[in-house]
Short mmCIF file of C-alpha atoms and ligand atoms in Angstrom, two decimals:
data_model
loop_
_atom_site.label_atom_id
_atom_site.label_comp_id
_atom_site.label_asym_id
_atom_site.label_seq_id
_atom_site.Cartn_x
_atom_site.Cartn_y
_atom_site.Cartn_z
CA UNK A 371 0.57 45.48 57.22
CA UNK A 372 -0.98 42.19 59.03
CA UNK A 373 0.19 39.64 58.34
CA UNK A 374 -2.82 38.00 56.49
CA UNK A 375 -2.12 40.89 54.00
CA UNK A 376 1.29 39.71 53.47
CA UNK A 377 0.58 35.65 52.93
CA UNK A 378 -2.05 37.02 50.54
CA UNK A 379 0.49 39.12 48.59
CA UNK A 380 2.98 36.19 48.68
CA UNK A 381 0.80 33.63 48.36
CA UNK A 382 2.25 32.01 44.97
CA UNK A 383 5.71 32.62 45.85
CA UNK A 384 5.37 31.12 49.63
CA UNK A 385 4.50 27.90 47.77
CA UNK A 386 7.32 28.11 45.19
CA UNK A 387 9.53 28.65 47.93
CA UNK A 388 8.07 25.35 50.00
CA UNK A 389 8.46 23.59 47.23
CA UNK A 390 12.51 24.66 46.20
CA UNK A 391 12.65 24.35 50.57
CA UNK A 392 11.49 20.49 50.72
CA UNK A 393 13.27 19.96 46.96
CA UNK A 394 16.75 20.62 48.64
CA UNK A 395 16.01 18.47 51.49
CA UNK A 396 15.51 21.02 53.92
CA UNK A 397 11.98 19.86 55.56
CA UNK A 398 9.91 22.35 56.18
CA UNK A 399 10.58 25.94 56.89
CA UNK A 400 9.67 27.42 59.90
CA UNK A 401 10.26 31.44 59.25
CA UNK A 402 9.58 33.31 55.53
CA UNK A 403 10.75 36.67 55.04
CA UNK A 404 11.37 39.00 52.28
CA UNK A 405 13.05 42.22 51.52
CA UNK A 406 12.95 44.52 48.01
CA UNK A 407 15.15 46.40 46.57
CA UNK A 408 15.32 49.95 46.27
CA UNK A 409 16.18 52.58 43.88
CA UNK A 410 17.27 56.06 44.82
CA UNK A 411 14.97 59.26 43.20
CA UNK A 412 17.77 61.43 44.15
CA UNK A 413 21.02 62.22 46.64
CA UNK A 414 23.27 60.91 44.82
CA UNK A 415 27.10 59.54 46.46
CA UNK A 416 26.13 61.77 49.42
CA UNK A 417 25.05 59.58 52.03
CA UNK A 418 28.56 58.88 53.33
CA UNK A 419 29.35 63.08 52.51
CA UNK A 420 26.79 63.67 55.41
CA UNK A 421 23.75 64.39 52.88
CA UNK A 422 19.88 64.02 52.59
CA UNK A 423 18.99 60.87 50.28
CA UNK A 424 15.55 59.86 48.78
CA UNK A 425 15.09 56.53 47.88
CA UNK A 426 12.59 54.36 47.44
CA UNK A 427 11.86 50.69 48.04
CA UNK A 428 10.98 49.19 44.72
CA UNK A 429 8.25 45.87 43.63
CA UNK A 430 11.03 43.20 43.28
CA UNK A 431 11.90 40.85 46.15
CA UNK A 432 14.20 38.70 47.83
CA UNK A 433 12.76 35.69 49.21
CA UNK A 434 13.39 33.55 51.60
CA UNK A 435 12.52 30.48 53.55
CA UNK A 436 14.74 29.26 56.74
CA UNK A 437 14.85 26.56 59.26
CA UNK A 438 16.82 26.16 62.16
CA UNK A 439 19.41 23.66 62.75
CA UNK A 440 20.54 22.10 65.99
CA UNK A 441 24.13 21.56 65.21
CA UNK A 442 25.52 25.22 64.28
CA UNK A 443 25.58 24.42 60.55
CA UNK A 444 24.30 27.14 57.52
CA UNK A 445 23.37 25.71 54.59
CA UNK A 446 22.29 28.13 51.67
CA UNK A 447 20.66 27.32 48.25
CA UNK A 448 19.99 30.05 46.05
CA UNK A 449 17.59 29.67 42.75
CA UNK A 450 19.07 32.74 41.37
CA UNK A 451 22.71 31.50 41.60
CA UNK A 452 24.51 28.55 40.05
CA UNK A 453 27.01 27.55 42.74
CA UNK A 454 26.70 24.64 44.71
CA UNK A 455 24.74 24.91 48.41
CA UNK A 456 27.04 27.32 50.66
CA UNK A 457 27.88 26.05 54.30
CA UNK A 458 29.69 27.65 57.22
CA UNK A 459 29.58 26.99 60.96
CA UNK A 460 28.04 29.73 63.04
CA UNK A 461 31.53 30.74 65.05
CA UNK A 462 33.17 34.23 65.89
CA UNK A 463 35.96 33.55 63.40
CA UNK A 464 33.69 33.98 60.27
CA UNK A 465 35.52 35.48 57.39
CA UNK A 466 34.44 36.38 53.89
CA UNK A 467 35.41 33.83 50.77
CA UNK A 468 35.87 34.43 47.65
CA UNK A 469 33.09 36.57 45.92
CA UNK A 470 30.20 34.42 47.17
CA UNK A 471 27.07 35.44 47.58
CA UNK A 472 26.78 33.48 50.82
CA UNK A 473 29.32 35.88 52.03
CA UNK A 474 26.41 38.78 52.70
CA UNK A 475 24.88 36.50 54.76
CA UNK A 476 27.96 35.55 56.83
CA UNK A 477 28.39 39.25 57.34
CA UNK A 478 25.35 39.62 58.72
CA UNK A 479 25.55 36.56 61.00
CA UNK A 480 29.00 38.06 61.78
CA UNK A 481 27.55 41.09 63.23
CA UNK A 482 24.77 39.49 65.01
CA UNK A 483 27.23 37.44 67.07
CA UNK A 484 29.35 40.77 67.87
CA UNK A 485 25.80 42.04 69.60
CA UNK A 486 25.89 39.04 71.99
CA UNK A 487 22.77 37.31 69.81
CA UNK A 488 23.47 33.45 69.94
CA UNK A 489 22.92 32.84 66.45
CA UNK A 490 21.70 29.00 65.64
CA UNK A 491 22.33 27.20 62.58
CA UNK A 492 19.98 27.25 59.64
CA UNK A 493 19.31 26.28 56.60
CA UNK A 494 17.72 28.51 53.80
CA UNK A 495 16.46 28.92 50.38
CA UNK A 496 16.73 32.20 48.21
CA UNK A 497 14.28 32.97 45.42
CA UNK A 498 14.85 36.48 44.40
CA UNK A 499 13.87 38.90 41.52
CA UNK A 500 15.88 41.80 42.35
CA UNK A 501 18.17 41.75 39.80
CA UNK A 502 21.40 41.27 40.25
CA UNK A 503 24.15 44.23 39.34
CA UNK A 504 21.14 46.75 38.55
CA UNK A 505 22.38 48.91 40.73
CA UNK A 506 19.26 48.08 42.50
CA UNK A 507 20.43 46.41 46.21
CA UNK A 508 20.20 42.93 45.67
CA UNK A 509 22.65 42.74 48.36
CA UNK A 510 21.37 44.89 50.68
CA UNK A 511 18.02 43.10 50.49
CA UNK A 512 19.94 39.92 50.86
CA UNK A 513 21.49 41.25 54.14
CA UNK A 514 18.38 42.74 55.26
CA UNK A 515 15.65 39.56 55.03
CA UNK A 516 18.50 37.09 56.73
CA UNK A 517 19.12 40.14 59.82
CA UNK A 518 15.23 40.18 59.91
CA UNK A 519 14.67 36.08 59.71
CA UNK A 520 17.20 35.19 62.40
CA UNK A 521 16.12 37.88 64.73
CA UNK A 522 12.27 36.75 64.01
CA UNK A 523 13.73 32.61 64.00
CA UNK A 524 15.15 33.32 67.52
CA UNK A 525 12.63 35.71 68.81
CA UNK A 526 15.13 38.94 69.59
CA UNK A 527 14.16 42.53 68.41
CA UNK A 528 16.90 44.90 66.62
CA UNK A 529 16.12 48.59 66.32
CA UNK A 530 15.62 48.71 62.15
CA UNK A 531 18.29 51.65 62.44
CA UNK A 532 20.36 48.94 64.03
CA UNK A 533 19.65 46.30 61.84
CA UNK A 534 20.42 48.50 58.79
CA UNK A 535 24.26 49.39 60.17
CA UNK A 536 24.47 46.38 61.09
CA UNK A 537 23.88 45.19 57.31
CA UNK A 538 26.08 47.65 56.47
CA UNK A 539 28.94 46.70 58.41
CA UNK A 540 28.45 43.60 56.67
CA UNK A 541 29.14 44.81 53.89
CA UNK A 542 32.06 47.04 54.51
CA UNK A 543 33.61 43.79 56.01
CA UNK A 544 32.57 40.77 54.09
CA UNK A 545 31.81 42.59 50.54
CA UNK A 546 34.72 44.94 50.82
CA UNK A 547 32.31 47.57 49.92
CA UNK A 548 32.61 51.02 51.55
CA UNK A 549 29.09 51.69 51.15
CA UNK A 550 27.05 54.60 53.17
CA UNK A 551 23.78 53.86 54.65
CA UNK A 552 20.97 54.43 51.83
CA UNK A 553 20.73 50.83 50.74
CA UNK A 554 20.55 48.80 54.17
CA UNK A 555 18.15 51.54 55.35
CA UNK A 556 16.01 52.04 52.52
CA UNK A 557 15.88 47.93 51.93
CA UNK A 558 14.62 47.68 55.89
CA UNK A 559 12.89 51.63 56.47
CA UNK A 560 10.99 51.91 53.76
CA UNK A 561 7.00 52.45 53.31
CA UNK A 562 4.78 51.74 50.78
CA UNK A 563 3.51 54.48 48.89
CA UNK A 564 6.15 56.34 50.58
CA UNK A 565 9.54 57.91 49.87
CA UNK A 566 12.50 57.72 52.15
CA UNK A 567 14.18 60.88 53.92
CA UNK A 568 17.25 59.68 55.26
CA UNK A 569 19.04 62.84 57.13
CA UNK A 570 22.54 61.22 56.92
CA UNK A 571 24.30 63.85 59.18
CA UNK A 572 22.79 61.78 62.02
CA UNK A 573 20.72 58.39 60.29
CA UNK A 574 17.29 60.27 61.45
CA UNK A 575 14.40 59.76 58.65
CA UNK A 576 10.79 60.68 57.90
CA UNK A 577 9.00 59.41 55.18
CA UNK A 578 7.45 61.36 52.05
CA UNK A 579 4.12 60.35 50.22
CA UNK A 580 4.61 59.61 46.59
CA UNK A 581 1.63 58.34 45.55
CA UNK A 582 0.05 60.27 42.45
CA UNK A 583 -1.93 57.85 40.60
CA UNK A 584 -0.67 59.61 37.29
CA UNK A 585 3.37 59.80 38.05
CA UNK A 586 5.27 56.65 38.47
CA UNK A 587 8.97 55.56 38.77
CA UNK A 588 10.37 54.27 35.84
CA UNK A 589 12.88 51.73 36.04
CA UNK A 590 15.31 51.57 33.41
CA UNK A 591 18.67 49.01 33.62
CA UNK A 592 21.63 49.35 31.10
CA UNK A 593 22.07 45.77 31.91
CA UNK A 594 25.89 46.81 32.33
CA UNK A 595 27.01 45.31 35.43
CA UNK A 596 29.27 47.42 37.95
CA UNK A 597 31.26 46.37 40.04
CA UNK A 598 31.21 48.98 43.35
CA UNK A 599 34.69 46.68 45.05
CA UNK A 600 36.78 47.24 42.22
CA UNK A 601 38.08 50.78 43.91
CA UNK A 602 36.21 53.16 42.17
CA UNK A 603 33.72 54.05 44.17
CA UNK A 604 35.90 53.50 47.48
CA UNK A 605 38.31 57.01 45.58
CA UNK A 606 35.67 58.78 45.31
CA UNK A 607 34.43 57.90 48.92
CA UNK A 608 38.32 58.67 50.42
CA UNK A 609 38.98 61.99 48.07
CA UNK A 610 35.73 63.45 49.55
CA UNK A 611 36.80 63.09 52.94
CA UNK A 612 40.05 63.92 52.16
CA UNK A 613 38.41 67.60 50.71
CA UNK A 614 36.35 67.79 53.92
CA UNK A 615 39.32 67.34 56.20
CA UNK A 616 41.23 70.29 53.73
CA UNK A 617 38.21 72.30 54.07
CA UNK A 618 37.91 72.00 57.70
CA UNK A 619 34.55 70.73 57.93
CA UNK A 620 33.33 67.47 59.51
CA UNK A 621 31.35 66.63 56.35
CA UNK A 622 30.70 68.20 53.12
CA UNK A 623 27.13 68.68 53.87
CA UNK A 624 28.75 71.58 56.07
CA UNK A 625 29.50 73.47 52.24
CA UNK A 626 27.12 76.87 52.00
CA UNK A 627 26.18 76.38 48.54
CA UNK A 628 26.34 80.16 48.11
CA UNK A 629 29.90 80.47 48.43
CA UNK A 630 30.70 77.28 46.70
CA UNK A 631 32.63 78.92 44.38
CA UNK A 632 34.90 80.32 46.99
CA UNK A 633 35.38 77.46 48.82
CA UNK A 634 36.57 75.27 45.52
CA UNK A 635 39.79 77.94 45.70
CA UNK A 636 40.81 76.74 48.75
CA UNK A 637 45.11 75.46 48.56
CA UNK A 638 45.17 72.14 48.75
CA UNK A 639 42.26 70.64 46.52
CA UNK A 640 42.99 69.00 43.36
CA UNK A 641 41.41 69.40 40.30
CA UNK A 642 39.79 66.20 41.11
CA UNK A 643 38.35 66.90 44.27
CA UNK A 644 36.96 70.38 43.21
CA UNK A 645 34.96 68.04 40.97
CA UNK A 646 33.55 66.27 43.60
CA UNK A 647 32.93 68.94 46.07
CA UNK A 648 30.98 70.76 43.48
CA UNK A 649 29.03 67.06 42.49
CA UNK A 650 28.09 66.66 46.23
CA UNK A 651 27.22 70.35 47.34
CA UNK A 652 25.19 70.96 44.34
CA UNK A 653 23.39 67.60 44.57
CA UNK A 654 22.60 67.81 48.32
CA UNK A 655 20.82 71.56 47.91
CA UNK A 656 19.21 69.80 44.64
CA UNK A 657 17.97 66.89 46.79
CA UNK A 658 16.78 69.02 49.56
CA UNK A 659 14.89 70.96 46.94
CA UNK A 660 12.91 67.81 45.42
CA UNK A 661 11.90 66.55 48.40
CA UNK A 662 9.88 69.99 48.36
CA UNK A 663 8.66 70.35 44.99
CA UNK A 664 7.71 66.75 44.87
CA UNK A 665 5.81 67.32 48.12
CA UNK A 666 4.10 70.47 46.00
CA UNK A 667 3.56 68.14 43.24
CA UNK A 668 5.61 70.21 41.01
CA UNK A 669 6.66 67.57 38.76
CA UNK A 670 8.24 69.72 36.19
CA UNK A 671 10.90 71.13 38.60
CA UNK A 672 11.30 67.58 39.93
CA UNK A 673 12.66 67.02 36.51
CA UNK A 674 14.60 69.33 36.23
CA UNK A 675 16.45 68.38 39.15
CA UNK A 676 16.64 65.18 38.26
CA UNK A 677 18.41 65.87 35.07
CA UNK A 678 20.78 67.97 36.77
CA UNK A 679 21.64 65.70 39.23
CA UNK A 680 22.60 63.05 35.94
CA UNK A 681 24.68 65.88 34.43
CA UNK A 682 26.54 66.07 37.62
CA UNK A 683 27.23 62.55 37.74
CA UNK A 684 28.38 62.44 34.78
CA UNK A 685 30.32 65.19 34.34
CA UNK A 686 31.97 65.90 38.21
CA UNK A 687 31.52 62.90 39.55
CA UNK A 688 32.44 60.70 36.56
CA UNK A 689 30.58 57.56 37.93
CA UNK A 690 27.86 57.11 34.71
CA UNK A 691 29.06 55.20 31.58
CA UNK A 692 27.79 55.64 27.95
CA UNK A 693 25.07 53.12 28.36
CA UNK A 694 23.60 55.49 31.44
CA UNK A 695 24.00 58.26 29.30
CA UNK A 696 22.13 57.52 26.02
CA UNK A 697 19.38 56.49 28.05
CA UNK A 698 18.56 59.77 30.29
CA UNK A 699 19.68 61.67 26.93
CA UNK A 700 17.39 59.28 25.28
CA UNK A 701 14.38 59.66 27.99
CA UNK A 702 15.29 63.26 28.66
CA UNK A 703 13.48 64.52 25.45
CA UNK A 704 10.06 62.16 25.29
CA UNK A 705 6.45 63.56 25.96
CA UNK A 706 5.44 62.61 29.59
CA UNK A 707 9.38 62.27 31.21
CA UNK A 708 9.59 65.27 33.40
CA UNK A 709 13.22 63.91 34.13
CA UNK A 710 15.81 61.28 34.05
CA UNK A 711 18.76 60.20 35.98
CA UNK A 712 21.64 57.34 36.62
CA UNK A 713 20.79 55.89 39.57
CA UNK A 714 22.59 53.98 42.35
CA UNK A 715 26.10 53.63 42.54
CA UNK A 716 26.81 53.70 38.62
CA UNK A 717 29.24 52.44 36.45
CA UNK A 718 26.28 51.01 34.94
CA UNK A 719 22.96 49.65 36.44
CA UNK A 720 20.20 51.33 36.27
CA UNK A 721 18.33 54.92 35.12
CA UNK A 722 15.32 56.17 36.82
CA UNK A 723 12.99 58.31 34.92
CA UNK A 724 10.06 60.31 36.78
CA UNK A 725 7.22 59.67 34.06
CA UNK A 726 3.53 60.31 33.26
CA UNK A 727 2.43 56.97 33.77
CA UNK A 728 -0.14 56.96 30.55
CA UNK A 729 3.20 56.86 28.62
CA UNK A 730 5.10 54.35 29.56
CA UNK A 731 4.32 51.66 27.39
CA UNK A 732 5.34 54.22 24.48
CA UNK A 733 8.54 54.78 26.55
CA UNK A 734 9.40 51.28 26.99
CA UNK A 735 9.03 50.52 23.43
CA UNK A 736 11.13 53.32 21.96
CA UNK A 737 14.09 53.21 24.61
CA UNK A 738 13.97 49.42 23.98
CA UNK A 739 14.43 49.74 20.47
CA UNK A 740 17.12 52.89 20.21
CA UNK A 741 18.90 50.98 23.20
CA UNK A 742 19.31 47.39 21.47
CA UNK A 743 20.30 49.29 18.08
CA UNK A 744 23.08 51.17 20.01
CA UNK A 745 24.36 48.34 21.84
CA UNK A 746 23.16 45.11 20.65
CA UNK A 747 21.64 44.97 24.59
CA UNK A 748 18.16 44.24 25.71
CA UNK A 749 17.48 46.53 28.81
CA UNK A 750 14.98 45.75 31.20
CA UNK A 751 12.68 48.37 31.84
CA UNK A 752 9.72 48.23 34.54
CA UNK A 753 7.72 50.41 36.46
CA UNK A 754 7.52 50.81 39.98
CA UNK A 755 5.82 52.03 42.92
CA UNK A 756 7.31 52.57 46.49
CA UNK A 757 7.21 49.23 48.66
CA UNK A 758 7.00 48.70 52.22
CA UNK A 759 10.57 46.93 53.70
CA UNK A 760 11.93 44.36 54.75
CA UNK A 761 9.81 41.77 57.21
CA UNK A 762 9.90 38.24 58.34
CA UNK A 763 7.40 35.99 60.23
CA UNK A 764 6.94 32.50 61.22
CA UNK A 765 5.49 30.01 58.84
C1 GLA B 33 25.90 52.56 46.46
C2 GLA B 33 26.18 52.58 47.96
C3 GLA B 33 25.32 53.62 48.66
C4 GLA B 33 25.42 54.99 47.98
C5 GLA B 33 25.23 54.85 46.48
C6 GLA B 33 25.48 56.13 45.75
O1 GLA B 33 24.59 52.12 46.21
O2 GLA B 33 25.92 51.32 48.52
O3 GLA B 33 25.69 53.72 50.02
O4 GLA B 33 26.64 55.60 48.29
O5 GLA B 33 26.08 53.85 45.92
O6 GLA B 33 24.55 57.08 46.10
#
């Protein structure tokens, strides 16, 4: 995309930005950058088992304006977040505070600093739709646009492969999130009009139209927050590699799915992890199997798989909630969903629903109303198409 193209598409929010940039004293900004969030069609809790995943980056944005400083200061303002401005010093003895939101960022200067880039100080303003707790990578797009903006700010290039573990390593260390790979990457790798195929047996990727004027991606969040630190997805993470190690097998991804059954008798497993095994096996052959029947348009099986992949989820994996689960029941069974699933790390978030996009205003309306009767919540439902990644470029 040049980068005409991307002023134009920004246009309204560069200036909102300026403005919230010179409001908090900052001057002017020298570098803008943004990064979206994503949401994941399918592959499910199998990027860190060694599996395929297939998400998407999705129309809602972090923003951000920067300038640098001369004296090794950060100063952070976010619009989004009510907490006074966040400062650190630029120094090799960062560490993580509290549950701050400037912490991503510290992470990611963190990292930068361990690659031998002399980071300068900076200051910066956030303005970001990507809503927070969706389940939708507000954090990885947080990490992503600062990684891109200092690199771009200081004139260095990063390999995007390197710039998304890098992100992620920020969040393993300042989050306390054990994440895999699929957000950083998909927040910084991503195409427009384009899914993402990230092999995650060795972090290689190719990238999948998915650009049928009459399917979309429909967005649908519980507005139930999760909270991924609090040890529940981290189990899950540990008893999977504790099955691999039982099994013998680097990975899971190493599982035939035709002798599944078999391998769940193997001494050693608990109930648990025979749960989880069969979760990830089953979802990793299902994932492999959408990225061909999308590719054959076959929207129908797409569905299906989809729905699957929510049952599974639900019922192995035990990381959807009731919220989650009235809505793909709920969007399951209307005229023009060919599926519906949890998506994202669960626990809440958000459900993505492959849809017929002549009905979605029908579909909004009705899962609206059955949602806010059910649980006196107002979801927030949008469409989407894929997005092109994270960038940055000087003002
Ligand atoms: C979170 C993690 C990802 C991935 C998903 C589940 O979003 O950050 O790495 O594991 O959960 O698929």
């Amino acid at each position: 995309m040049s980068e005409t193209t991307i002023l134009d598409e920004h246009e309204e929010t560069l200036s909102e930005l300026k403005a919230l940039f010179t409001e908090a004293g900052f001057g002017a900004p020298e570098v803008f950058g943004c990064a979206p969030g994503r949401v994941n069609v399918i592959g499910e809790h199998i990027d860190y088992n060694g599996g395929l995943v297939l998400p998407a980056a999705i129309d809602r944005w972090v923003r951000v304006a920067m300038s640098r400083r001369s004296d090794g200061k950060v100063r952070l303002i976010s619009a989004q977040s009510t907490d006074a401005m966040v400062e650190f010093s630029v120094s090799v003895d960062l560490a993580p505070e509290g549950k701050s939101w400037g912490n991503y960022v510290k992470g990611v200067v963190a990292g930068l600093l361990k690659e031998g880039i002399e980071v300068p100080g900076f200051d910066a303003v956030v303005n970001s739709t990507v809503p927070v707790g969706g389940g939708l990578s507000s954090s990885a797009a947080l990490e992503a646009v600062f990684g891109k903006m200092i690199l771009t700010l200081i004139g260095v290039e990063m390999e995007d492969i390197a710039l998304a573990k890098l992100c992620q390593k920020a969040e393993h260390d300042f989050a306390g999130v054990p994440c895999g790979l699929m957000d950083q990457a998909a927040v910084i790798l991503c195409e427009e009009g384009k899914l993402l195929m990230l092999d995650c047996v060795d972090d290689s990727f190719q990238h999948a139209s998915f650009d049928d004027p009459d399917w979309g991606l429909l967005i649908i969040n519980s507005c139930v927050s999760h909270e991924l630190s609090d040890g529940g997805y981290a189990a899950r993470r540990d008893a999977c590699h504790e099955a691999a190690r039982i099994l013998g097998v680097d990975t899971l991804r190493e599982v035939d799915p035709a002798k599944l059954e078999e391998v769940l008798q193997t001494p050693g497993l608990t109930e648990e992890m025979r749960r989880y095994v069969r979760h990830v096996v089953t979802e990793i052959a299902r994932t492999l199997e959408t990225v061909k029947v999308l590719s054959e348009r076959d929207y129908k099986r797409a569905g299906e798989l989809l729905n699957a992949s929510h049952a599974s989820l639900r019922d192995d994996y035990r990381v959807s909630c009731v919220e989650l689960d009235f809505i793909a029941a709920l969007a399951q069974k209307q005229e023009g969903v060919a599926g519906c699933r949890m998506t994202g790390g669960g626990f809440g978030g958000s459900a993505i629903a492959l849809v017929r996009r002549d009905c979605v205003d029908t579909l909004t309306a009705l899962i609206e109303e059955r949602y806010r009767a059910e649980f006196g919540i107002e979801p927030k439902i949008f469409e989407t198409r894929p997005m092109g990644g994270a960038r940055a470029w000087m003002a």
